[in-house]
Structure formats: structure tokens, C-alpha cells
XYZ file of C-alpha atoms in Angstrom:
509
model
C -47.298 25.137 -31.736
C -47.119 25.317 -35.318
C -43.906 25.172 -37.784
C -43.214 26.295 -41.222
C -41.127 24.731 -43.982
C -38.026 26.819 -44.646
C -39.476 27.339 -48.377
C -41.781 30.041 -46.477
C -38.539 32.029 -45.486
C -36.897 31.262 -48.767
C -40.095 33.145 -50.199
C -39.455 36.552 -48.535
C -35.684 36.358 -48.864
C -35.450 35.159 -52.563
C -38.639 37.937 -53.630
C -36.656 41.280 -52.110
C -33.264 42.708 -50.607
C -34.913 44.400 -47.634
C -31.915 47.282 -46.472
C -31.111 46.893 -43.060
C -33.189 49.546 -40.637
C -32.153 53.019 -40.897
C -31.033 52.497 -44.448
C -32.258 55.408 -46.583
C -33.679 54.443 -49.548
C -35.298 57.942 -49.645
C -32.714 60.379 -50.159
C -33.660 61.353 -53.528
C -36.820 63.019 -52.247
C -35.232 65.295 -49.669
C -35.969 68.650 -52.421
C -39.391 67.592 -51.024
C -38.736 69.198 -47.496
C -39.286 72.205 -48.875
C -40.546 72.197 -51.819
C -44.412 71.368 -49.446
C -48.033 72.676 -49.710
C -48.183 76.219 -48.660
C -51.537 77.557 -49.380
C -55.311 76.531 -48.622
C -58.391 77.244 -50.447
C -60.963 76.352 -48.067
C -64.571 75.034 -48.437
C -63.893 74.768 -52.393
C -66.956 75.314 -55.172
C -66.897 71.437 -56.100
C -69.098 68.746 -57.913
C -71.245 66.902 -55.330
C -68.771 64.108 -55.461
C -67.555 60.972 -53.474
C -63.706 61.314 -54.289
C -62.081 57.969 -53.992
C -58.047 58.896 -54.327
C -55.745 59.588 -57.257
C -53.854 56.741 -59.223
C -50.691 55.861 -57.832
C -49.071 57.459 -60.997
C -50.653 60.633 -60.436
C -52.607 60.849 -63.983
C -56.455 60.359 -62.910
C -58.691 61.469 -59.851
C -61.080 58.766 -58.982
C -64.518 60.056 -57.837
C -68.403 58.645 -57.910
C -71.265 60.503 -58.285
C -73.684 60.819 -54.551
C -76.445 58.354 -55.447
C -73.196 55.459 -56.646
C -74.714 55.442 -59.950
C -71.714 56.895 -61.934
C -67.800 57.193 -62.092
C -66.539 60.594 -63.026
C -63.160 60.977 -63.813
C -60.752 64.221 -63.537
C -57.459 65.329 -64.558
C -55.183 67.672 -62.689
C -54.104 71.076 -64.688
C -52.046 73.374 -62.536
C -52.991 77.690 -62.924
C -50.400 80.467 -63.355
C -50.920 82.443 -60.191
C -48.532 82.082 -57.568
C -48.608 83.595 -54.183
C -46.320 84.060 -50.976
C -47.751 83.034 -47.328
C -50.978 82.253 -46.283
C -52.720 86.094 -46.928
C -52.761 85.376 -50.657
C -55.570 86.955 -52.192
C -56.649 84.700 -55.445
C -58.723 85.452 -57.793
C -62.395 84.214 -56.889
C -62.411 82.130 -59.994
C -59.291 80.336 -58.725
C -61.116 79.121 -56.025
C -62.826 76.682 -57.833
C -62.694 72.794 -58.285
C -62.413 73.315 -61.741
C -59.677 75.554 -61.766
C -57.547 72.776 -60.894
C -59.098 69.543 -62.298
C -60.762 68.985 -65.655
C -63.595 66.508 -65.746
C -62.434 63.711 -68.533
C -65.593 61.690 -68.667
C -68.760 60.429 -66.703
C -69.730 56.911 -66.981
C -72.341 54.593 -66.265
C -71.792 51.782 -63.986
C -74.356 50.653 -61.746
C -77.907 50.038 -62.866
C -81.453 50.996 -60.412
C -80.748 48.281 -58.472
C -76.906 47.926 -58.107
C -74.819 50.745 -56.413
C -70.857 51.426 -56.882
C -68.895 50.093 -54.227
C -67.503 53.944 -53.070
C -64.464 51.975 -51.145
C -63.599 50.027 -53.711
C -60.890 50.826 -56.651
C -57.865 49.192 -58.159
C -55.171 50.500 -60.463
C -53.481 48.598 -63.177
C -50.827 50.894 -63.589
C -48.886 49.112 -66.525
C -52.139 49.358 -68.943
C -53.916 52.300 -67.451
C -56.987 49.883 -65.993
C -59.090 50.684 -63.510
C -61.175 48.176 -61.669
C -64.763 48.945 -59.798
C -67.195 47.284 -58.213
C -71.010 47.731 -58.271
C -73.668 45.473 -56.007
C -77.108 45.234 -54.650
C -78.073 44.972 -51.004
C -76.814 42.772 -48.719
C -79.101 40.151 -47.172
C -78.465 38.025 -43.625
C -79.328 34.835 -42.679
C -79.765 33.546 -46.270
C -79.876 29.506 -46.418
C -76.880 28.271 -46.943
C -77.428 26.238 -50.532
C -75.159 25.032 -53.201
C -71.960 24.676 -50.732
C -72.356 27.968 -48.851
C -71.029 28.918 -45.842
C -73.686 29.314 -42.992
C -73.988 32.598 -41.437
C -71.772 34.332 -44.079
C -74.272 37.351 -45.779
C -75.493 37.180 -49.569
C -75.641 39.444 -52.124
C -77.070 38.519 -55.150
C -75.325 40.155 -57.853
C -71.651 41.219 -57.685
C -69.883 42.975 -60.658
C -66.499 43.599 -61.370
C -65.876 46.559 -64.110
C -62.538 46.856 -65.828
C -62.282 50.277 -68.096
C -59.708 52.184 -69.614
C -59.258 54.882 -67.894
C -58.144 57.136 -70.699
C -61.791 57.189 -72.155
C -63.217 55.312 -69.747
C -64.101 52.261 -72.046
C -66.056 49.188 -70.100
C -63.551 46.694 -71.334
C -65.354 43.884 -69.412
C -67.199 42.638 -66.564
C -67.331 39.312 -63.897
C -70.346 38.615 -62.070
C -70.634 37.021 -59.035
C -74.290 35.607 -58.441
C -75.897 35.306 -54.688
C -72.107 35.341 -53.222
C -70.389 37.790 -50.494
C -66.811 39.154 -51.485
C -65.859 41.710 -49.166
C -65.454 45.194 -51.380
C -64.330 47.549 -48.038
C -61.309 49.176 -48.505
C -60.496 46.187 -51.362
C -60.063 43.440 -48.121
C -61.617 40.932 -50.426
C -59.545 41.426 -53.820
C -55.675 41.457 -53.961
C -53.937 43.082 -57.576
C -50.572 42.002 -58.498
C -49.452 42.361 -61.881
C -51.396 41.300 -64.317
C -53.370 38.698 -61.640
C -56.206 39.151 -59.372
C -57.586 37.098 -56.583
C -61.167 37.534 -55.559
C -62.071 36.020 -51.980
C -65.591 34.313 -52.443
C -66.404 34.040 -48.644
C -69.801 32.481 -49.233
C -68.211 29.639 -51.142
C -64.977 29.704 -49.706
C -63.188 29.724 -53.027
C -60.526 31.976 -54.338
C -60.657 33.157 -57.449
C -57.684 33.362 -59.874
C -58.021 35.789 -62.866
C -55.483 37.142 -65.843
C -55.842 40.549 -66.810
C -55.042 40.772 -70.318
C -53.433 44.050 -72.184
C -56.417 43.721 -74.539
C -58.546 44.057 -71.766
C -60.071 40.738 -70.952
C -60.854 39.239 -67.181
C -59.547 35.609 -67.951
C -60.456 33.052 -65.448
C -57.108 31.347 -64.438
C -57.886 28.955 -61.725
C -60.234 28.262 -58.817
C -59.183 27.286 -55.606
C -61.195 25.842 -52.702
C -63.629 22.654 -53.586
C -60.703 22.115 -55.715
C -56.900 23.034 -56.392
C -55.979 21.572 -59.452
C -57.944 22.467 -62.737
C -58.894 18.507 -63.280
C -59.484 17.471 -59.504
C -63.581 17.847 -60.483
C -63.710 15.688 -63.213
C -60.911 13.154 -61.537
C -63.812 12.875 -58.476
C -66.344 12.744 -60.907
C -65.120 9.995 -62.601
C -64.336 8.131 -59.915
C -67.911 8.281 -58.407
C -70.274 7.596 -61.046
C -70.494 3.871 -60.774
C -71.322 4.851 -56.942
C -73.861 6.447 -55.135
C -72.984 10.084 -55.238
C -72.913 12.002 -51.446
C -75.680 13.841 -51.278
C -74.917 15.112 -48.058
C -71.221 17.103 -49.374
C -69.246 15.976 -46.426
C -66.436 15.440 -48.388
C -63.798 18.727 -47.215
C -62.348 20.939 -49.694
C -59.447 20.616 -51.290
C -57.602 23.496 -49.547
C -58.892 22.191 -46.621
C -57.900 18.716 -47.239
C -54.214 20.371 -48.104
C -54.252 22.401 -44.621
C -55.110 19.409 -42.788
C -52.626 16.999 -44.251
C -49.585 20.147 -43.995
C -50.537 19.903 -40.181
C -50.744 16.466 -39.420
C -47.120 15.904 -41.474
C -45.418 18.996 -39.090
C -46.633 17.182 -35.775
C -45.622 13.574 -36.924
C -42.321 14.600 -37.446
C -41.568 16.430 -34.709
C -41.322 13.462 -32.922
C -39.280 10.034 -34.045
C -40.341 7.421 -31.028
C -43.820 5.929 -32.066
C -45.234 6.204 -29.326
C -44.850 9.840 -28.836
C -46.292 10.512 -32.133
C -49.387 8.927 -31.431
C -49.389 11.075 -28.226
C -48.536 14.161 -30.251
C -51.233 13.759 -32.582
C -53.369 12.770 -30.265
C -53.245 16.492 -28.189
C -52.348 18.814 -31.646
C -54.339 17.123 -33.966
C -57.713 14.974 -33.516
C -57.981 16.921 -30.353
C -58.099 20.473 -32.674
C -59.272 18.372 -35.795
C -62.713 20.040 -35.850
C -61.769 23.423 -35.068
C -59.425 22.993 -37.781
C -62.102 21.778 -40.194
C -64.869 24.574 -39.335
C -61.802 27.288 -40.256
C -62.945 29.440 -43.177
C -60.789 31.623 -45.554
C -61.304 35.226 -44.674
C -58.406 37.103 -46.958
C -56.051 36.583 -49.753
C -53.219 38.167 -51.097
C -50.051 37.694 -53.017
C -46.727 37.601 -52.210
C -45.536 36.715 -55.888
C -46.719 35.168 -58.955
C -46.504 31.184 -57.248
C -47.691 31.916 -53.273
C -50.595 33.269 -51.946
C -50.625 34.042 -48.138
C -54.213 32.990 -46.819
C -55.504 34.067 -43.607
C -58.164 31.489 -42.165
C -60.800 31.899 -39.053
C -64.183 31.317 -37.570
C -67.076 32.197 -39.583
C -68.055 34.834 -37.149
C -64.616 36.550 -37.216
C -64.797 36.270 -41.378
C -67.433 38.513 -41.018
C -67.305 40.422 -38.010
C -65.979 44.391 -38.305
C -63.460 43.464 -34.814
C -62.011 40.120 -36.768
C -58.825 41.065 -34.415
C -60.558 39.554 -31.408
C -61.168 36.349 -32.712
C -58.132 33.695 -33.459
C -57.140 33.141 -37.219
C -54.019 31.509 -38.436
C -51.778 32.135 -41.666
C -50.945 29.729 -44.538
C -48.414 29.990 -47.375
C -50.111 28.474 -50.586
C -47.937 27.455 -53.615
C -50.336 27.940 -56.510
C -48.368 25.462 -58.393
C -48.155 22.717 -56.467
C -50.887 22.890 -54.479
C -49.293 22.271 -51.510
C -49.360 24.576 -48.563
C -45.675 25.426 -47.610
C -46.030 26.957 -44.017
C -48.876 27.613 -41.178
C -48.673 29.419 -38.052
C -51.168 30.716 -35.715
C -51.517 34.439 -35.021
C -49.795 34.618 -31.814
C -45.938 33.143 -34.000
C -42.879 34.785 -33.131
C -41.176 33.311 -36.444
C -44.121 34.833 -38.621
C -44.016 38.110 -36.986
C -39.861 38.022 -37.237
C -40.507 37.861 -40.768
C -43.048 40.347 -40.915
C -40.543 42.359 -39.179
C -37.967 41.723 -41.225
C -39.704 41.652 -44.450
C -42.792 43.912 -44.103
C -42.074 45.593 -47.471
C -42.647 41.992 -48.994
C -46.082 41.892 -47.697
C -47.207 45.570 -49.481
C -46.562 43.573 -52.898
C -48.574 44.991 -55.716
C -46.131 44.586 -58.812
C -42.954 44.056 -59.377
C -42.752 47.288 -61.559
C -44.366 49.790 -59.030
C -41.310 51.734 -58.009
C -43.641 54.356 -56.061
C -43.615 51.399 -53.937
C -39.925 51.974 -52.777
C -41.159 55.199 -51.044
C -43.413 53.659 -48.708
C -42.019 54.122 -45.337
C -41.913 50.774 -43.218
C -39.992 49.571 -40.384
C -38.441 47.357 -42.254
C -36.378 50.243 -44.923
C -37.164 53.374 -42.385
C -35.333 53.929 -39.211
C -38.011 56.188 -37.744
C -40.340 53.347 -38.276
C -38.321 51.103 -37.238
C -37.918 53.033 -33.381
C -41.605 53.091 -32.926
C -42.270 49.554 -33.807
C -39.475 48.791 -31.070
C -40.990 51.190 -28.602
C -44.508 49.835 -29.230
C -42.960 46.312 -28.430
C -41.135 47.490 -25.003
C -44.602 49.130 -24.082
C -46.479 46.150 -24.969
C -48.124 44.373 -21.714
C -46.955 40.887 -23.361
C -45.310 39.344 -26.231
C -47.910 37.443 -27.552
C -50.620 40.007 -27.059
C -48.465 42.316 -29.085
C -47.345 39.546 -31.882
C -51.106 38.977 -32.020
C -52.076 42.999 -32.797
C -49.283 43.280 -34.887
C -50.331 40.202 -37.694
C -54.055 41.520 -37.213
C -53.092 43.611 -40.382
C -51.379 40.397 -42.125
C -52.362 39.990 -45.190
C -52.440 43.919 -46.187
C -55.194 45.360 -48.142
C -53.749 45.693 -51.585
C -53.062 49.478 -53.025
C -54.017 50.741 -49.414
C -50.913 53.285 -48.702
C -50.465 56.584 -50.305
C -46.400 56.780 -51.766
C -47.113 60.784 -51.479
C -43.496 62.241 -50.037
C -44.965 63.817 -47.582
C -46.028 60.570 -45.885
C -42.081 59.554 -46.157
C -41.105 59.062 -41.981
C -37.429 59.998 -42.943
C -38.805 63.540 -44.152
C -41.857 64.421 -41.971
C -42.894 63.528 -38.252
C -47.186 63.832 -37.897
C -49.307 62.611 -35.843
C -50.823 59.152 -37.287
C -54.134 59.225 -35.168
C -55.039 61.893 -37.660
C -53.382 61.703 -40.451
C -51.272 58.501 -42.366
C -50.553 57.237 -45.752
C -52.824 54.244 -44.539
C -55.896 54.951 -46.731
C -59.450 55.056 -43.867
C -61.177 58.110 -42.503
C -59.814 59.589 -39.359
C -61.126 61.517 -36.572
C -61.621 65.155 -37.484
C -60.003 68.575 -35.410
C -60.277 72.312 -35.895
C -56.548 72.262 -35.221
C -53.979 72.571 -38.340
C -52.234 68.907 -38.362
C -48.601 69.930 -38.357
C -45.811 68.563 -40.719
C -42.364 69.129 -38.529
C -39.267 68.330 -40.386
C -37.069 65.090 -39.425
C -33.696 66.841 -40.222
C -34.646 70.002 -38.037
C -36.173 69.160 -35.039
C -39.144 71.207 -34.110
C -38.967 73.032 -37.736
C -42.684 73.451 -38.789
C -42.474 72.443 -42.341
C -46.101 72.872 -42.694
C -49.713 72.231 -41.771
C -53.203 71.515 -43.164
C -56.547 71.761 -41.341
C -59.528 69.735 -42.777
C -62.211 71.565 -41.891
C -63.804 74.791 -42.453
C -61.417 78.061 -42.389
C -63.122 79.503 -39.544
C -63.488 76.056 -37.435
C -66.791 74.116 -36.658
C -70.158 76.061 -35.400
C -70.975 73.098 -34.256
C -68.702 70.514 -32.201
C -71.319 68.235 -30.665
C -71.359 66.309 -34.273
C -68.991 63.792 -34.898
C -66.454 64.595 -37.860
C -64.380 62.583 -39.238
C -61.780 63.688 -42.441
C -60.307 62.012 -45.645
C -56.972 63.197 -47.471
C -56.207 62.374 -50.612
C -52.538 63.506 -51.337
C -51.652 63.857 -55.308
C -48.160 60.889 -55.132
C -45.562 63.343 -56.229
C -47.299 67.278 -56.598
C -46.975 69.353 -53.689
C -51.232 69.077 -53.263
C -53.758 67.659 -51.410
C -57.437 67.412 -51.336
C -59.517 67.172 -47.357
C -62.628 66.190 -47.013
C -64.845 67.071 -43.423
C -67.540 65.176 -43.407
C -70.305 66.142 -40.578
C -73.324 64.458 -39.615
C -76.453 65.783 -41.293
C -74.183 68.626 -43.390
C -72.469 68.929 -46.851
C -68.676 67.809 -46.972
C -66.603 70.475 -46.974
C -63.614 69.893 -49.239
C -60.406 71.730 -49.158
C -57.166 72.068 -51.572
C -53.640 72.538 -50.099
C -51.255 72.894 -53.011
C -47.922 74.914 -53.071
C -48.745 78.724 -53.605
């Protein structure tokens, strides 16, 4: 139905040489086949923690105090005891949290009234920046004033916190007043580089920020109402010899863009006159308002110039099961504010490109080489197979396409580029464990590591839960790992209904 410019495939093929499946790029971590965790200290003597995940370079651990008050930040120091099998008999001091991390600072970040968004963390690995989130409660059914969105939430005060992780410095802090940006699992905030977008849902606006080596959030551009920097006073001055619409029904800018991109793909798909009137007639004014009640619901980069925005109905913007309600992709060119491709989320060209170019879509920064690790079907053969087997399996194409792009755009800094995630090392089972970073449902059996190279080797296995198993399996449990990106250790965390966390550390004995 819809068709894209070729500048959208220019995008992906210009921005990366994807290898052809089955093309190793991963060879130089084969040492890691055996060189794997070995040992478990279960139910560890640990601070009464939230642990987010390490930094993608390995230097901090991320964690947040229980009442979301504080940030408390570790580094990892490795003991001098070494042990063979699984009967290793440590010292009981060993067996403590602080035996491998040391606690650099504790900070401050959220006041009475604000808590720390506990999903919520980016890295700016080139200056050692990490960004947090604290907010007060969410409210529903707020009126929708000032240009909101009806029936999106509101939450009145949203702060963004960059420190310096070394000392944990607050370098500086963006507010968002009585606005909704969705902080789960970063959906609403995209990092690449040195630039940030920051999804205003409410107000439909995405936000464009710099983040400067001295440490300074610097407000680049706003997009939404408006694209270019002087399209507000341009309207402005146009309208003040005029009575000024009270009523806002002017559309957005983006919206406006979207709109116009469409109408120009279906009037040129035809060249008889009379058959573009017809066209129009069925693609466009008969869609026209569901095009113009589409809202942005996520953001992210795929370089410095295009964004790729996902839009939808306000009830699938903020609905947990957005997958059952139809969205539809655009490629935005910052620059020129023009929007260079759409496509609904059912298109066999945007999922051939997402096939062929799914590395494109993890972007993050163009100096992240932990990035090249990240198994994929596009650079992993393994990966590759079960995509294709998925696809054969599938009930229908466009049901398939459809599940497929649900993921489109990716949450930014979501996968783990630990080694022992790498598909052309280890085969595990994904419905409990995977570099993807969400809970997962919790066993009492060992997940099991089996080497690619030796079929049915056991490598080796970690269990999440308590040494001797559950006393209890009626309560639900799920588990969080949080693999170190290079060390041969791990840290998994049960968490039970009504009970402590139990929190284990597999490491290489």
C-alpha cells in the first residue's frame, strides 16, 4: 500500500557493510568456549539493592537503593582463590558481595516525592556519563490542556540526571513538567553518540538534545508542532494582524510532513488524471483521518541525519500489548525535514531490510565496537536459521512480517555484548535466558550453555535460584542476569512474591 523513496535503502546500505549470513565476525572470541563461569556462590550476603546491569565497557555496576531514593555505584575487584569443580570449599568471607565489588559512591537522586526510574539507565561510553531518570506518580485521565494528547497519562515532574560516573558528579538535569515519556526499559529515550531523543508522548514532540564533554544537556531541536527552529515565529508572524485560532486545529508539523509524503507517493503512482483522483480518493481522503489521529509512540536513530519514527493510535501508544494494534514506520531526515519513506507494519520491503540490515537498527554509536559482538541474523548464521525456520512455521506472511517489526524501532542499549550470549559460541534456551535485557520466567533447573562447535558438549550451566531449589513453587518467580561484557561472571537475581531476592554470582573458579 505504501512506498518508500530509495533514500530509505540508501540509509541502511551507505551507514554499514552488513557480512553476508553465516559470516563470522566472531572468531576472535572462540578462547571464550572455554575459558566460561565454573563456580556458583549461591544466595550471596549482598546490599538490599535493585541492580540495574553493568556498563557496556565493563567498568561500573549500576544499582538503586529499595525505596528508589539513591544510586549506588560498584566496581568489580577479582580475589586470589581459585578452585576446581563445583565442590570448592571457599572461604566464608569469599562469599560475600563485597568480596567481589567495591562500593564507589552513593548518591542522591530523587527527592520525597520523586522516585528513580529502576528500568531506566543509559551509558555514554566515550565520556563515562551515565543518564537516570527520577519521577512522581503517574496520573490518568488528566485534561488534555496546552496541546496534549487525550487519554495519554501525566506525570508532573520528569527529570533527567546526567553524572559522571567516576565520582558520581550531577553534571546536570532536564525537567519535563506535567508530560508522559515512557522510562520502561528506555522505550521512550534513544542514545547515539553524543545525541539524545526524548519521546514526549503527551505533547507529541521529540526532543533533540547535545550531550556535551563538559557535561551539559543542550537543547538541539524540537520536533512535532514544529520542524524547523524558526517555523514558530514564521506562523507567528504571519498571524498577528489576524484573529489567532483559538481552537489549535492547525496539524503539526510532522504531521503536516507525513501527510504531504503520502499524498505525493499515491499521486504518482498513477500518470492518467483520472486515476489519480480515483487513487486518492480510496488511499487518501478515505484514510485521511485515521492518518491525522496517528500519534508518535517511539523514536530512535539510525544516524546522526534520520530518525526512524514509529506512529499509532493513542490507545496502542500507551497500551502494554502495542503489538495488537496497527502502527506504521517513517524515516525522518532531521535536516530537511522531510520524511523520506513510510510503510505500514505488515511491509515486506521494510521487513527485507530489517532482515538484511538488522544490525543497523541496534545503532548506539558509531564507536561502540562491543556492538560487533551482538549476534543477529543478519552477521550470525545460527540466527539467521531460526529466523528462517520461524518464517516457514509462520501461519502467514503478513502475520509474521507484522510480529517481526513489533520490535522496530529497538530499545536503545537493550542487548548484553557478554560472549556468552554470542549464537556462534553457545546454544541456550531464549525463553529463559537472552542477551535481550527483561525478566524471564524462573526454574529450579540449571539453564545449560552447550557448545556450537561440539554438539551436545555441556559447556556450562547456571541456576538462578536458591542452591537447594524453591520450598515453595506455587509463587510465581521470575529471574534477572546481569552478565559482566567480557569477564567470565555473572550476577542472578530470583525474585519471589512476598520474599527477599536471592542473588547469585557465577564467575570462573
Amino acid at each position: 500500500m505504501f512506498r518508500s523513496s530509495n533514500v530509505a535503502s540508501r540509509i541502511f546500505e551507505r551507514q554499514i557493510c552488513t557480512p553476508r549470513p553465516g559470516t563470522n565476525v566472531h572468531s576472535a572470541r572462540q578462547f571464550y568456549e572455554n575459558l566460561v563461569p565454573s563456580y556458583t556462590i549461591y544466595d550471596v550476603d549482598c546490599p538490599d539493592n535493585s541492580f540495574r546491569k553493568f556498563t557496556d565497557d565493563g567498568q561500573y555496576l549500576i544499582s538503586f537503593s529499595r525505596n528508589h531514593q539513591d544510586l549506588i555505584v560498584y566496581r568489580l575487584k577479582w580475589f586470589s582463590y581459585s578452585c576446581k569443580g563445583e565442590d570448592c570449599d571457599l572461604p566464608s568471607r569469599v562469599k560475600r558481595f563485597d568480596s567481589f565489588f567495591t562500593q564507589l559512591y552513593s548518591v542522591t537522586l530523587a527527592n520525597s516525592n520523586e522516585v528513580i526510574c529502576k528500568d531506566f539507565f543509559l551509558y555514554v561510553e566515550s565520556t563515562q556519563f551515565g543518564l537516570f531518570a527520577t519521577s512522581t506518580a503517574q496520573f490518568h485521565d488528566m485534561p488534555a490542556i496546552g496541546g496534549a494528547i487525550p487519554g495519554v497519562p501525566s506525570i508532573e515532574r520528569i527529570t533527567f540526571h546526567l553524572l559522571r560516573l567516576e565520582d558520581g558528579a550531577i553534571l546536570d538535569e532536564k525537567v519535563f513538567q506535567n508530560d508522559f515519556v515512557n522510562l520502561a526499559h528506555n522505550m521512550g529515550v534513544f542514545l547515539y553518540d553524543d545525541l539524545l531523543a526524548i519521546v514526549s508522548l503527551r505533547y507529541q514532540t521529540v526532543h533533540i538534545l547535545q550531550i556535551r564533554e563538559s557535561g551539559n544537556l543542550v537543547d538541539v531541536r524540537a520536533i512535532g508542532a514544529y520542524c524547523r527552529e524558526d517555523d514558530e515565529l514564521f506562523l507567528n508572524s504571519n498571524t498577528q494582524d489576524s484573529q489567532p485560532n483559538s481552537d489549535n486545529s492547525f496539524l503539526s508539523g510532522i504531521k503536516q510532513r507525513l501527510l504531504s509524503f503520502i499524498f505525493r507517493g499515491i499521486w504518482n503512482e498513477e500518470i492518467n488524471k483520472s486515476m489519480r483522483v480515483q487513487g486518492l480518493k480510496k488511499k487518501f481522503y478515505f484514510h485521511f483521518q485515521d492518518y491525522v489521529d496517528l500519534i508518535i509512540w517511539k523514536v530512535q536513530f539510525l544516524d546522526r541525519h534520520h530518525l526512524l519514527i514509529k506512529f499509532g493510535s493513542v490507545d496502542g501508544g500507551v497500551s502494554r500489548s502495542a503489538e495488537h494494534h496497527p502502527s506504521f514506520f517513517a524515516v525522518y531526515n532531521m535536516d530537511t525535514t522531510e520524511i523520506v519513506a513510510f510503510y505500514q507494519n505488515t511491509s515486506d520491503e521494510l521487513y527485507l531490510l530489517f532482515e538484511q540490515f538488522c544490525d543497523h537498527f541496534y545503532a548506539s554509536s558509531r564507536n561502540s565496537l562491543y556492538m560487533n559482538f551482538i549476534s543477529s541474523h543478519a552477521n550470525n548464521i545460527h540466527a539467521y536459521e531460526q529466523l528462517q525456520s520461524m518464517k516457514n512455521k509462520a501461519s502467514g506472511l503478513s502475520q509474521f512480517v507484522k510480529k517481526m517489526l513489533t520490535s522496530l524501532p529497538f530499545s536503545c542499549q537493550s542487548l548484553s555484548p557478554s560472549p556468552y550470549f554470542d549464537q556462534s559460541l553457545f546454544r541456550f534456551d531464549e525463553k529463559l535466558i537472552s542477551a535481550t535485557d527483561r525478566h524471564r520466567p524462573s526454574t529450579d533447573h540449571p539453564i545449560k550453555f552447550i557448545s556450537r562447535r561440539q554438539p551436545f558438549t555441556l559447556k556450562f550451566k547456571m541456576k538462578p535460584g536458591p542452591e537447594a531449589g524453591s520450598t515453595d513453587g506455587r509463587n510465581k518467580k521470575v529471574s534477572s542476569f546481569l552478565f559482566h561484557p567480557f569477564l567470565p561472571l555473572a550476577l542472578s537475581i530470583q525474585q519471589t512474591m512476598f520474599l527477599q531476592p536471592s542473588l547469585n554470582i557465577h564467575f570462573r573458579g
